[in-house]
């Protein structure tokens, strides 16, 4: 409702007969903090400082959603909806300072926010698509990107370590420029190109001229299924995300560094499923951004079987839920949220389910290695 600006939803029976309406006000009267209310408050702010102040309440909202036992997928969507609201308002306020844009443009989110799966402390991944009538080198777009990136960092979304942000000129291009860049990624699938392409595959429009996104996205989806070499390299990348599961199904902990004796749920489980589901959809040119939606689309297209899809979906939800529950715990303790879980935080049952979830991911990876003959790349 937040993301689409909808205030009322009809409730129907299985045959589609209307039974009543649910309003945003109904949800608010439940007495719980709501992403609808937080997004509405953000949209009313007259200054960027005001947006930062209001949007900084997001961690408390996530903590309350976890306490209410909301699913990890819905929490990711709620977090993303609030981030979207912040981006839209920041861009609108920046435009008031900068004046009209030299040419139509579209601000897009990539990475976890593009997939509607933003977690607390998620890196910023943004880009600007510019109409071919414009000049990507125009300082106006750079100034907009700086205002957006600075404000989102203050809210709690750190800068991307790989610099995949609109403040980087590489991520501000015309539609024609993006088309050329993407073809270069496909033709030369070296490590940097693979990383950047995977971020870009999760692109989702946030504000501006959405038709620019539609044209760019259509080109990507048309090219990808016809690029078997590139898809094979994406498969190899997905297999590189090894679940932390030992030969005897024991949980493998980080041994060194600041996170020793913890499980890295992001790189050891979540990222692997994200890459698998993305690859499944690209082989058929399927459009969903969200990981759960991609798994469903891949099942419906016959890329993976019914049982495999259900197992992978359940595994992904469980791993994500353990991460968001861990993040909520760190918020309560006044710590920075991360994805590194101490096994002592988990019950024996949770540990068993994690081993099962990692086992599902490993099984799907093994099937992928056979399909793409990774050893011959």
Short mmCIF file of the C-alpha atoms (twelve columns), coordinates in Angstrom:
data_MODEL
# 
_entry.id   MODEL 
# 
loop_
_atom_site.group_PDB 
_atom_site.id 
_atom_site.type_symbol 
_atom_site.label_atom_id 
_atom_site.label_alt_id 
_atom_site.label_comp_id 
_atom_site.label_asym_id 
_atom_site.label_seq_id 
_atom_site.Cartn_x 
_atom_site.Cartn_y 
_atom_site.Cartn_z 
_atom_site.pdbx_PDB_model_num 
ATOM 1   C CA . UNK A 1   0.000   0.000   0.000   1 
ATOM 2   C CA . UNK A 2   2.846   2.375   0.865   1 
ATOM 3   C CA . UNK A 3   4.742   1.741   -2.343  1 
ATOM 4   C CA . UNK A 4   1.694   2.207   -4.568  1 
ATOM 5   C CA . UNK A 5   0.083   5.120   -2.734  1 
ATOM 6   C CA . UNK A 6   -3.039  3.068   -2.026  1 
ATOM 7   C CA . UNK A 7   -5.156  3.956   1.012   1 
ATOM 8   C CA . UNK A 8   -7.920  1.317   0.746   1 
ATOM 9   C CA . UNK A 9   -7.907  -2.324  -0.321  1 
ATOM 10  C CA . UNK A 10  -10.943 -4.527  -1.025  1 
ATOM 11  C CA . UNK A 11  -11.216 -7.848  0.785   1 
ATOM 12  C CA . UNK A 12  -12.815 -10.646 -1.265  1 
ATOM 13  C CA . UNK A 13  -13.755 -14.252 -0.822  1 
ATOM 14  C CA . UNK A 14  -12.025 -16.940 -2.963  1 
ATOM 15  C CA . UNK A 15  -14.558 -16.318 -5.758  1 
ATOM 16  C CA . UNK A 16  -13.803 -12.606 -5.889  1 
ATOM 17  C CA . UNK A 17  -16.976 -11.448 -4.130  1 
ATOM 18  C CA . UNK A 18  -16.307 -8.223  -2.155  1 
ATOM 19  C CA . UNK A 19  -16.564 -8.654  1.595   1 
ATOM 20  C CA . UNK A 20  -15.333 -5.253  2.786   1 
ATOM 21  C CA . UNK A 21  -12.506 -2.730  2.785   1 
ATOM 22  C CA . UNK A 22  -9.278  -2.375  4.741   1 
ATOM 23  C CA . UNK A 23  -7.876  1.144   5.004   1 
ATOM 24  C CA . UNK A 24  -4.485  2.440   6.042   1 
ATOM 25  C CA . UNK A 25  -6.277  3.927   9.053   1 
ATOM 26  C CA . UNK A 26  -7.523  0.469   10.045  1 
ATOM 27  C CA . UNK A 27  -3.941  -0.762  10.130  1 
ATOM 28  C CA . UNK A 28  -2.773  2.233   12.132  1 
ATOM 29  C CA . UNK A 29  -5.502  1.677   14.708  1 
ATOM 30  C CA . UNK A 30  -4.033  -1.739  15.458  1 
ATOM 31  C CA . UNK A 31  -1.674  0.182   17.716  1 
ATOM 32  C CA . UNK A 32  1.495   -0.865  15.911  1 
ATOM 33  C CA . UNK A 33  4.027   1.360   14.214  1 
ATOM 34  C CA . UNK A 34  3.331   1.281   10.484  1 
ATOM 35  C CA . UNK A 35  5.438   1.795   7.365   1 
ATOM 36  C CA . UNK A 36  2.377   3.535   5.901   1 
ATOM 37  C CA . UNK A 37  2.519   6.205   8.603   1 
ATOM 38  C CA . UNK A 38  6.311   6.550   8.427   1 
ATOM 39  C CA . UNK A 39  6.249   6.967   4.634   1 
ATOM 40  C CA . UNK A 40  3.428   9.531   4.914   1 
ATOM 41  C CA . UNK A 41  5.407   11.511  7.488   1 
ATOM 42  C CA . UNK A 42  8.460   11.466  5.202   1 
ATOM 43  C CA . UNK A 43  6.407   12.753  2.248   1 
ATOM 44  C CA . UNK A 44  5.260   15.764  4.289   1 
ATOM 45  C CA . UNK A 45  8.726   16.955  5.262   1 
ATOM 46  C CA . UNK A 46  9.647   20.438  3.933   1 
ATOM 47  C CA . UNK A 47  13.422  19.922  4.198   1 
ATOM 48  C CA . UNK A 48  15.977  17.179  3.602   1 
ATOM 49  C CA . UNK A 49  16.991  17.449  7.272   1 
ATOM 50  C CA . UNK A 50  13.382  16.677  8.165   1 
ATOM 51  C CA . UNK A 51  13.371  13.627  5.891   1 
ATOM 52  C CA . UNK A 52  16.559  12.365  7.556   1 
ATOM 53  C CA . UNK A 53  15.118  12.842  11.038  1 
ATOM 54  C CA . UNK A 54  11.844  11.036  10.311  1 
ATOM 55  C CA . UNK A 55  13.335  8.228   8.196   1 
ATOM 56  C CA . UNK A 56  15.908  7.525   10.919  1 
ATOM 57  C CA . UNK A 57  13.031  5.899   12.816  1 
ATOM 58  C CA . UNK A 58  13.186  2.927   10.431  1 
ATOM 59  C CA . UNK A 59  15.233  0.656   12.765  1 
ATOM 60  C CA . UNK A 60  12.605  1.005   15.492  1 
ATOM 61  C CA . UNK A 61  9.898   0.103   12.977  1 
ATOM 62  C CA . UNK A 62  11.793  -3.035  11.920  1 
ATOM 63  C CA . UNK A 63  12.230  -4.053  15.543  1 
ATOM 64  C CA . UNK A 64  8.480   -3.742  16.114  1 
ATOM 65  C CA . UNK A 65  7.688   -5.731  12.964  1 
ATOM 66  C CA . UNK A 66  9.981   -8.529  14.131  1 
ATOM 67  C CA . UNK A 67  8.276   -8.511  17.536  1 
ATOM 68  C CA . UNK A 68  4.941   -8.849  15.698  1 
ATOM 69  C CA . UNK A 69  6.337   -11.938 13.869  1 
ATOM 70  C CA . UNK A 70  5.992   -10.397 10.408  1 
ATOM 71  C CA . UNK A 71  7.712   -12.465 7.680   1 
ATOM 72  C CA . UNK A 72  11.190  -11.522 6.501   1 
ATOM 73  C CA . UNK A 73  9.857   -10.932 2.989   1 
ATOM 74  C CA . UNK A 74  7.238   -8.465  4.243   1 
ATOM 75  C CA . UNK A 75  9.772   -6.725  6.497   1 
ATOM 76  C CA . UNK A 76  12.068  -6.304  3.492   1 
ATOM 77  C CA . UNK A 77  9.207   -4.829  1.480   1 
ATOM 78  C CA . UNK A 78  8.275   -2.467  4.335   1 
ATOM 79  C CA . UNK A 79  11.880  -1.313  4.752   1 
ATOM 80  C CA . UNK A 80  12.179  -0.797  0.996   1 
ATOM 81  C CA . UNK A 81  8.899   1.145   0.857   1 
ATOM 82  C CA . UNK A 82  10.127  3.561   3.530   1 
ATOM 83  C CA . UNK A 83  13.479  3.941   1.736   1 
ATOM 84  C CA . UNK A 84  11.592  4.595   -1.517  1 
ATOM 85  C CA . UNK A 85  9.570   7.334   0.193   1 
ATOM 86  C CA . UNK A 86  12.773  8.926   1.466   1 
ATOM 87  C CA . UNK A 87  14.392  8.840   -1.982  1 
ATOM 88  C CA . UNK A 88  11.346  10.348  -3.669  1 
ATOM 89  C CA . UNK A 89  11.140  13.192  -1.160  1 
ATOM 90  C CA . UNK A 90  14.883  13.898  -1.184  1 
ATOM 91  C CA . UNK A 91  14.901  14.059  -4.988  1 
ATOM 92  C CA . UNK A 92  11.844  16.342  -5.038  1 
ATOM 93  C CA . UNK A 93  13.412  18.720  -2.504  1 
ATOM 94  C CA . UNK A 94  16.761  18.677  -4.320  1 
ATOM 95  C CA . UNK A 95  14.961  19.603  -7.542  1 
ATOM 96  C CA . UNK A 96  13.499  22.673  -5.812  1 
ATOM 97  C CA . UNK A 97  17.057  23.830  -5.079  1 
ATOM 98  C CA . UNK A 98  18.583  22.849  -8.420  1 
ATOM 99  C CA . UNK A 99  15.777  23.934  -10.723 1 
ATOM 100 C CA . UNK A 100 14.240  21.881  -13.564 1 
ATOM 101 C CA . UNK A 101 16.224  18.943  -14.934 1 
ATOM 102 C CA . UNK A 102 18.032  19.572  -18.250 1 
ATOM 103 C CA . UNK A 103 16.350  16.444  -19.685 1 
ATOM 104 C CA . UNK A 104 14.003  13.721  -18.391 1 
ATOM 105 C CA . UNK A 105 15.628  11.232  -16.027 1 
ATOM 106 C CA . UNK A 106 14.778  8.329   -13.748 1 
ATOM 107 C CA . UNK A 107 16.384  7.493   -10.410 1 
ATOM 108 C CA . UNK A 108 16.579  3.723   -9.961  1 
ATOM 109 C CA . UNK A 109 17.481  1.521   -6.996  1 
ATOM 110 C CA . UNK A 110 19.587  -1.578  -7.464  1 
ATOM 111 C CA . UNK A 111 20.835  -4.361  -5.219  1 
ATOM 112 C CA . UNK A 112 18.718  -5.301  -2.200  1 
ATOM 113 C CA . UNK A 113 16.592  -2.146  -2.373  1 
ATOM 114 C CA . UNK A 114 15.932  -2.826  -6.050  1 
ATOM 115 C CA . UNK A 115 14.744  -6.306  -5.066  1 
ATOM 116 C CA . UNK A 116 12.449  -4.912  -2.320  1 
ATOM 117 C CA . UNK A 117 14.620  -6.728  0.206   1 
ATOM 118 C CA . UNK A 118 16.494  -3.906  1.916   1 
ATOM 119 C CA . UNK A 119 17.789  -4.826  5.343   1 
ATOM 120 C CA . UNK A 120 18.995  -2.474  8.043   1 
ATOM 121 C CA . UNK A 121 22.391  -1.069  7.153   1 
ATOM 122 C CA . UNK A 122 22.034  -2.104  3.493   1 
ATOM 123 C CA . UNK A 123 24.479  -0.362  1.148   1 
ATOM 124 C CA . UNK A 124 23.240  2.257   -1.261  1 
ATOM 125 C CA . UNK A 125 23.056  1.055   -4.879  1 
ATOM 126 C CA . UNK A 126 21.589  3.743   -7.137  1 
ATOM 127 C CA . UNK A 127 21.810  4.905   -10.722 1 
ATOM 128 C CA . UNK A 128 20.345  7.627   -12.922 1 
ATOM 129 C CA . UNK A 129 18.949  6.892   -16.381 1 
ATOM 130 C CA . UNK A 130 18.884  9.984   -18.589 1 
ATOM 131 C CA . UNK A 131 16.899  10.551  -21.764 1 
ATOM 132 C CA . UNK A 132 19.009  10.442  -24.933 1 
ATOM 133 C CA . UNK A 133 18.222  14.122  -25.511 1 
ATOM 134 C CA . UNK A 134 20.263  14.966  -22.408 1 
ATOM 135 C CA . UNK A 135 23.956  15.017  -21.497 1 
ATOM 136 C CA . UNK A 136 25.022  12.602  -18.768 1 
ATOM 137 C CA . UNK A 137 27.983  14.860  -17.997 1 
ATOM 138 C CA . UNK A 138 25.722  17.768  -17.033 1 
ATOM 139 C CA . UNK A 139 26.574  18.910  -13.494 1 
ATOM 140 C CA . UNK A 140 22.861  19.016  -12.590 1 
ATOM 141 C CA . UNK A 141 22.648  15.212  -12.395 1 
ATOM 142 C CA . UNK A 142 25.832  14.987  -10.337 1 
ATOM 143 C CA . UNK A 143 24.513  17.543  -7.847  1 
ATOM 144 C CA . UNK A 144 21.264  15.609  -7.557  1 
ATOM 145 C CA . UNK A 145 23.202  12.389  -6.938  1 
ATOM 146 C CA . UNK A 146 25.339  14.013  -4.239  1 
ATOM 147 C CA . UNK A 147 22.284  15.376  -2.403  1 
ATOM 148 C CA . UNK A 148 20.580  11.973  -2.546  1 
ATOM 149 C CA . UNK A 149 23.609  9.924   -1.488  1 
ATOM 150 C CA . UNK A 150 24.535  12.222  1.392   1 
ATOM 151 C CA . UNK A 151 20.985  12.224  2.778   1 
ATOM 152 C CA . UNK A 152 20.537  8.447   2.514   1 
ATOM 153 C CA . UNK A 153 23.855  7.940   4.282   1 
ATOM 154 C CA . UNK A 154 22.634  10.114  7.140   1 
ATOM 155 C CA . UNK A 155 19.444  8.030   7.340   1 
ATOM 156 C CA . UNK A 156 21.470  4.856   7.812   1 
ATOM 157 C CA . UNK A 157 22.160  3.494   4.320   1 
ATOM 158 C CA . UNK A 158 25.978  3.517   3.974   1 
ATOM 159 C CA . UNK A 159 27.760  4.221   0.718   1 
ATOM 160 C CA . UNK A 160 28.417  1.237   -1.526  1 
ATOM 161 C CA . UNK A 161 31.998  -0.030  -1.024  1 
ATOM 162 C CA . UNK A 162 32.117  -0.788  -4.749  1 
ATOM 163 C CA . UNK A 163 30.978  2.776   -5.581  1 
ATOM 164 C CA . UNK A 164 27.862  1.548   -7.432  1 
ATOM 165 C CA . UNK A 165 26.048  4.814   -6.775  1 
ATOM 166 C CA . UNK A 166 24.760  7.702   -8.840  1 
ATOM 167 C CA . UNK A 167 27.583  9.893   -7.491  1 
ATOM 168 C CA . UNK A 168 29.889  7.814   -9.701  1 
ATOM 169 C CA . UNK A 169 29.722  9.111   -13.300 1 
ATOM 170 C CA . UNK A 170 29.724  5.487   -14.501 1 
ATOM 171 C CA . UNK A 171 26.275  5.079   -12.944 1 
ATOM 172 C CA . UNK A 172 24.803  8.206   -14.585 1 
ATOM 173 C CA . UNK A 173 24.227  7.536   -18.265 1 
ATOM 174 C CA . UNK A 174 21.762  8.076   -21.072 1 
ATOM 175 C CA . UNK A 175 19.598  5.146   -22.139 1 
ATOM 176 C CA . UNK A 176 21.852  4.677   -25.181 1 
ATOM 177 C CA . UNK A 177 24.911  4.785   -22.944 1 
ATOM 178 C CA . UNK A 178 23.453  2.170   -20.616 1 
ATOM 179 C CA . UNK A 179 22.661  -0.052  -23.592 1 
ATOM 180 C CA . UNK A 180 26.291  0.170   -24.750 1 
ATOM 181 C CA . UNK A 181 27.643  -0.464  -21.247 1 
ATOM 182 C CA . UNK A 182 25.457  -3.491  -20.778 1 
ATOM 183 C CA . UNK A 183 26.505  -5.028  -24.085 1 
ATOM 184 C CA . UNK A 184 30.135  -4.551  -23.022 1 
ATOM 185 C CA . UNK A 185 29.410  -6.410  -19.785 1 
ATOM 186 C CA . UNK A 186 27.866  -9.255  -21.757 1 
ATOM 187 C CA . UNK A 187 30.710  -9.469  -24.265 1 
ATOM 188 C CA . UNK A 188 33.478  -9.439  -21.642 1 
ATOM 189 C CA . UNK A 189 32.173  -11.181 -18.499 1 
ATOM 190 C CA . UNK A 190 35.238  -10.513 -16.359 1 
ATOM 191 C CA . UNK A 191 34.860  -10.201 -12.532 1 
ATOM 192 C CA . UNK A 192 34.137  -6.455  -12.401 1 
ATOM 193 C CA . UNK A 193 31.646  -6.667  -15.257 1 
ATOM 194 C CA . UNK A 194 29.891  -9.606  -13.588 1 
ATOM 195 C CA . UNK A 195 29.600  -7.740  -10.290 1 
ATOM 196 C CA . UNK A 196 28.238  -4.582  -11.919 1 
ATOM 197 C CA . UNK A 197 25.839  -6.465  -14.172 1 
ATOM 198 C CA . UNK A 198 24.385  -8.409  -11.252 1 
ATOM 199 C CA . UNK A 199 23.750  -5.182  -9.352  1 
ATOM 200 C CA . UNK A 200 22.149  -3.659  -12.439 1 
ATOM 201 C CA . UNK A 201 19.903  -6.699  -13.052 1 
ATOM 202 C CA . UNK A 202 18.018  -5.790  -9.865  1 
ATOM 203 C CA . UNK A 203 17.232  -2.276  -11.111 1 
ATOM 204 C CA . UNK A 204 13.849  -0.853  -10.069 1 
ATOM 205 C CA . UNK A 205 12.491  2.661   -10.774 1 
ATOM 206 C CA . UNK A 206 11.898  4.939   -7.780  1 
ATOM 207 C CA . UNK A 207 11.132  8.388   -9.178  1 
ATOM 208 C CA . UNK A 208 11.261  10.318  -12.418 1 
ATOM 209 C CA . UNK A 209 10.373  9.262   -15.965 1 
ATOM 210 C CA . UNK A 210 9.608   5.539   -15.575 1 
ATOM 211 C CA . UNK A 211 9.513   5.057   -19.362 1 
ATOM 212 C CA . UNK A 212 13.313  5.402   -19.383 1 
ATOM 213 C CA . UNK A 213 13.546  2.459   -17.013 1 
ATOM 214 C CA . UNK A 214 11.076  0.434   -19.093 1 
ATOM 215 C CA . UNK A 215 13.166  0.886   -22.249 1 
ATOM 216 C CA . UNK A 216 16.436  0.022   -20.517 1 
ATOM 217 C CA . UNK A 217 14.999  -2.986  -18.706 1 
ATOM 218 C CA . UNK A 218 13.408  -4.348  -21.877 1 
ATOM 219 C CA . UNK A 219 16.795  -4.290  -23.625 1 
ATOM 220 C CA . UNK A 220 18.436  -6.181  -20.758 1 
ATOM 221 C CA . UNK A 221 15.789  -8.896  -20.619 1 
ATOM 222 C CA . UNK A 222 15.932  -9.359  -24.386 1 
ATOM 223 C CA . UNK A 223 19.719  -9.740  -24.510 1 
ATOM 224 C CA . UNK A 224 20.375  -11.959 -21.480 1 
ATOM 225 C CA . UNK A 225 18.710  -15.240 -22.619 1 
ATOM 226 C CA . UNK A 226 20.736  -15.091 -25.863 1 
ATOM 227 C CA . UNK A 227 24.080  -14.883 -24.028 1 
ATOM 228 C CA . UNK A 228 24.909  -18.428 -22.838 1 
ATOM 229 C CA . UNK A 229 28.551  -17.613 -22.070 1 
ATOM 230 C CA . UNK A 230 27.531  -14.729 -19.827 1 
ATOM 231 C CA . UNK A 231 24.880  -16.856 -18.093 1 
ATOM 232 C CA . UNK A 232 27.464  -19.568 -17.465 1 
ATOM 233 C CA . UNK A 233 29.725  -17.031 -15.761 1 
ATOM 234 C CA . UNK A 234 26.794  -15.867 -13.656 1 
ATOM 235 C CA . UNK A 235 26.235  -19.497 -12.675 1 
ATOM 236 C CA . UNK A 236 29.881  -19.811 -11.657 1 
ATOM 237 C CA . UNK A 237 29.497  -16.677 -9.552  1 
ATOM 238 C CA . UNK A 238 26.424  -18.139 -7.849  1 
ATOM 239 C CA . UNK A 239 28.359  -21.293 -7.006  1 
ATOM 240 C CA . UNK A 240 31.063  -19.190 -5.386  1 
ATOM 241 C CA . UNK A 241 28.663  -18.281 -2.557  1 
ATOM 242 C CA . UNK A 242 29.242  -21.392 -0.459  1 
ATOM 243 C CA . UNK A 243 26.767  -22.011 2.381   1 
ATOM 244 C CA . UNK A 244 28.519  -22.369 5.767   1 
ATOM 245 C CA . UNK A 245 27.796  -26.075 6.012   1 
ATOM 246 C CA . UNK A 246 30.485  -28.682 6.663   1 
ATOM 247 C CA . UNK A 247 30.863  -32.195 5.279   1 
ATOM 248 C CA . UNK A 248 29.013  -33.640 8.294   1 
ATOM 249 C CA . UNK A 249 26.286  -30.946 8.113   1 
ATOM 250 C CA . UNK A 250 27.883  -28.939 10.894  1 
ATOM 251 C CA . UNK A 251 27.648  -25.135 10.785  1 
ATOM 252 C CA . UNK A 252 30.947  -23.613 9.679   1 
ATOM 253 C CA . UNK A 253 31.858  -20.396 11.527  1 
ATOM 254 C CA . UNK A 254 34.128  -17.545 10.459  1 
ATOM 255 C CA . UNK A 255 37.567  -18.203 11.902  1 
ATOM 256 C CA . UNK A 256 39.269  -14.825 11.648  1 
ATOM 257 C CA . UNK A 257 38.638  -11.106 11.887  1 
ATOM 258 C CA . UNK A 258 36.066  -9.072  13.772  1 
ATOM 259 C CA . UNK A 259 33.327  -11.643 13.135  1 
ATOM 260 C CA . UNK A 260 35.130  -14.817 14.194  1 
ATOM 261 C CA . UNK A 261 32.930  -17.561 15.640  1 
ATOM 262 C CA . UNK A 262 29.848  -16.237 13.806  1 
ATOM 263 C CA . UNK A 263 27.746  -17.299 10.816  1 
ATOM 264 C CA . UNK A 264 27.673  -14.892 7.870   1 
ATOM 265 C CA . UNK A 265 24.042  -15.286 6.826   1 
ATOM 266 C CA . UNK A 266 24.287  -12.744 3.998   1 
ATOM 267 C CA . UNK A 267 27.224  -14.066 2.004   1 
ATOM 268 C CA . UNK A 268 26.828  -17.668 3.076   1 
ATOM 269 C CA . UNK A 269 23.145  -18.091 2.355   1 
ATOM 270 C CA . UNK A 270 21.105  -15.073 1.270   1 
ATOM 271 C CA . UNK A 271 23.421  -14.003 -1.563  1 
ATOM 272 C CA . UNK A 272 23.528  -17.532 -2.971  1 
ATOM 273 C CA . UNK A 273 19.733  -17.740 -3.264  1 
ATOM 274 C CA . UNK A 274 19.574  -14.209 -4.717  1 
ATOM 275 C CA . UNK A 275 22.018  -15.199 -7.440  1 
ATOM 276 C CA . UNK A 276 20.341  -18.524 -8.152  1 
ATOM 277 C CA . UNK A 277 16.887  -16.982 -8.519  1 
ATOM 278 C CA . UNK A 278 18.199  -14.133 -10.660 1 
ATOM 279 C CA . UNK A 279 19.889  -16.586 -13.012 1 
ATOM 280 C CA . UNK A 280 16.772  -18.763 -13.272 1 
ATOM 281 C CA . UNK A 281 14.763  -15.762 -14.470 1 
ATOM 282 C CA . UNK A 282 17.399  -14.380 -16.829 1 
ATOM 283 C CA . UNK A 283 17.539  -17.663 -18.739 1 
ATOM 284 C CA . UNK A 284 13.913  -17.042 -19.753 1 
ATOM 285 C CA . UNK A 285 13.943  -13.248 -19.834 1 
ATOM 286 C CA . UNK A 286 11.570  -13.055 -16.851 1 
ATOM 287 C CA . UNK A 287 11.031  -9.645  -15.256 1 
ATOM 288 C CA . UNK A 288 10.537  -10.001 -11.449 1 
ATOM 289 C CA . UNK A 289 12.975  -8.190  -9.143  1 
ATOM 290 C CA . UNK A 290 12.129  -9.754  -5.790  1 
ATOM 291 C CA . UNK A 291 13.822  -13.069 -4.949  1 
ATOM 292 C CA . UNK A 292 10.659  -14.834 -3.804  1 
ATOM 293 C CA . UNK A 293 8.839   -13.582 -6.902  1 
ATOM 294 C CA . UNK A 294 11.717  -14.831 -9.058  1 
ATOM 295 C CA . UNK A 295 11.529  -18.300 -7.521  1 
ATOM 296 C CA . UNK A 296 7.793   -18.397 -8.246  1 
ATOM 297 C CA . UNK A 297 8.303   -17.137 -11.819 1 
ATOM 298 C CA . UNK A 298 11.041  -19.726 -12.436 1 
ATOM 299 C CA . UNK A 299 8.739   -22.488 -11.170 1 
ATOM 300 C CA . UNK A 300 5.867   -21.305 -13.371 1 
ATOM 301 C CA . UNK A 301 8.189   -21.192 -16.397 1 
ATOM 302 C CA . UNK A 302 9.421   -24.740 -15.744 1 
ATOM 303 C CA . UNK A 303 13.005  -23.693 -14.992 1 
ATOM 304 C CA . UNK A 304 12.867  -25.493 -11.630 1 
ATOM 305 C CA . UNK A 305 10.388  -28.015 -10.281 1 
ATOM 306 C CA . UNK A 306 7.572   -27.431 -7.816  1 
ATOM 307 C CA . UNK A 307 9.283   -29.146 -4.876  1 
ATOM 308 C CA . UNK A 308 12.630  -27.447 -5.522  1 
ATOM 309 C CA . UNK A 309 10.930  -24.048 -5.703  1 
ATOM 310 C CA . UNK A 310 9.047   -24.587 -2.448  1 
ATOM 311 C CA . UNK A 311 12.183  -25.791 -0.661  1 
ATOM 312 C CA . UNK A 312 14.270  -22.886 -1.927  1 
ATOM 313 C CA . UNK A 313 11.570  -20.363 -1.025  1 
ATOM 314 C CA . UNK A 314 11.231  -21.738 2.501   1 
ATOM 315 C CA . UNK A 315 15.007  -21.868 2.955   1 
ATOM 316 C CA . UNK A 316 15.398  -18.267 1.841   1 
ATOM 317 C CA . UNK A 317 12.635  -17.004 4.130   1 
ATOM 318 C CA . UNK A 318 14.105  -18.827 7.124   1 
ATOM 319 C CA . UNK A 319 17.660  -17.539 6.573   1 
ATOM 320 C CA . UNK A 320 16.392  -13.988 6.011   1 
ATOM 321 C CA . UNK A 321 14.194  -14.166 9.099   1 
ATOM 322 C CA . UNK A 322 17.125  -15.254 11.252  1 
ATOM 323 C CA . UNK A 323 19.082  -12.280 9.970   1 
ATOM 324 C CA . UNK A 324 16.338  -9.717  10.579  1 
ATOM 325 C CA . UNK A 325 15.681  -11.152 14.044  1 
ATOM 326 C CA . UNK A 326 19.415  -10.835 14.795  1 
ATOM 327 C CA . UNK A 327 19.385  -7.252  13.529  1 
ATOM 328 C CA . UNK A 328 16.421  -6.377  15.747  1 
ATOM 329 C CA . UNK A 329 18.282  -7.831  18.719  1 
ATOM 330 C CA . UNK A 330 21.311  -5.649  17.976  1 
ATOM 331 C CA . UNK A 331 19.090  -2.563  17.718  1 
ATOM 332 C CA . UNK A 332 17.702  -3.270  21.176  1 
ATOM 333 C CA . UNK A 333 21.259  -3.576  22.475  1 
ATOM 334 C CA . UNK A 334 22.304  -0.278  20.885  1 
ATOM 335 C CA . UNK A 335 24.594  -1.976  18.354  1 
ATOM 336 C CA . UNK A 336 24.953  -1.563  14.598  1 
ATOM 337 C CA . UNK A 337 22.850  -4.191  12.747  1 
ATOM 338 C CA . UNK A 338 24.772  -6.719  10.658  1 
ATOM 339 C CA . UNK A 339 24.435  -10.225 9.198   1 
ATOM 340 C CA . UNK A 340 26.889  -12.071 11.467  1 
ATOM 341 C CA . UNK A 341 24.992  -14.318 13.889  1 
ATOM 342 C CA . UNK A 342 26.541  -15.932 16.935  1 
ATOM 343 C CA . UNK A 343 25.242  -19.540 17.053  1 
ATOM 344 C CA . UNK A 344 24.795  -19.131 20.808  1 
ATOM 345 C CA . UNK A 345 21.890  -16.782 19.964  1 
ATOM 346 C CA . UNK A 346 20.077  -19.649 18.260  1 
ATOM 347 C CA . UNK A 347 18.035  -22.463 19.711  1 
ATOM 348 C CA . UNK A 348 18.881  -26.059 18.819  1 
ATOM 349 C CA . UNK A 349 15.776  -26.111 16.615  1 
ATOM 350 C CA . UNK A 350 16.862  -22.954 14.786  1 
ATOM 351 C CA . UNK A 351 20.306  -24.442 14.202  1 
ATOM 352 C CA . UNK A 352 18.740  -27.588 12.758  1 
ATOM 353 C CA . UNK A 353 16.508  -25.545 10.449  1 
ATOM 354 C CA . UNK A 354 19.504  -23.451 9.351   1 
ATOM 355 C CA . UNK A 355 21.434  -26.601 8.481   1 
ATOM 356 C CA . UNK A 356 18.432  -27.815 6.489   1 
ATOM 357 C CA . UNK A 357 18.119  -24.443 4.733   1 
ATOM 358 C CA . UNK A 358 21.808  -24.357 3.821   1 
ATOM 359 C CA . UNK A 359 21.480  -27.944 2.605   1 
ATOM 360 C CA . UNK A 360 18.699  -26.902 0.211   1 
ATOM 361 C CA . UNK A 361 20.875  -24.107 -1.185  1 
ATOM 362 C CA . UNK A 362 23.792  -26.488 -1.652  1 
ATOM 363 C CA . UNK A 363 21.570  -29.008 -3.463  1 
ATOM 364 C CA . UNK A 364 20.352  -26.322 -5.887  1 
ATOM 365 C CA . UNK A 365 23.928  -25.194 -6.482  1 
ATOM 366 C CA . UNK A 366 24.996  -28.753 -7.274  1 
ATOM 367 C CA . UNK A 367 22.220  -29.017 -9.862  1 
ATOM 368 C CA . UNK A 368 23.315  -25.723 -11.397 1 
ATOM 369 C CA . UNK A 369 26.936  -26.877 -11.716 1 
ATOM 370 C CA . UNK A 370 25.767  -29.851 -13.762 1 
ATOM 371 C CA . UNK A 371 23.526  -27.730 -15.986 1 
ATOM 372 C CA . UNK A 372 26.240  -25.217 -16.876 1 
ATOM 373 C CA . UNK A 373 29.284  -27.517 -16.760 1 
ATOM 374 C CA . UNK A 374 31.125  -24.928 -14.683 1 
ATOM 375 C CA . UNK A 375 34.348  -26.927 -14.637 1 
ATOM 376 C CA . UNK A 376 34.834  -26.273 -18.366 1 
ATOM 377 C CA . UNK A 377 34.696  -22.452 -18.159 1 
# 
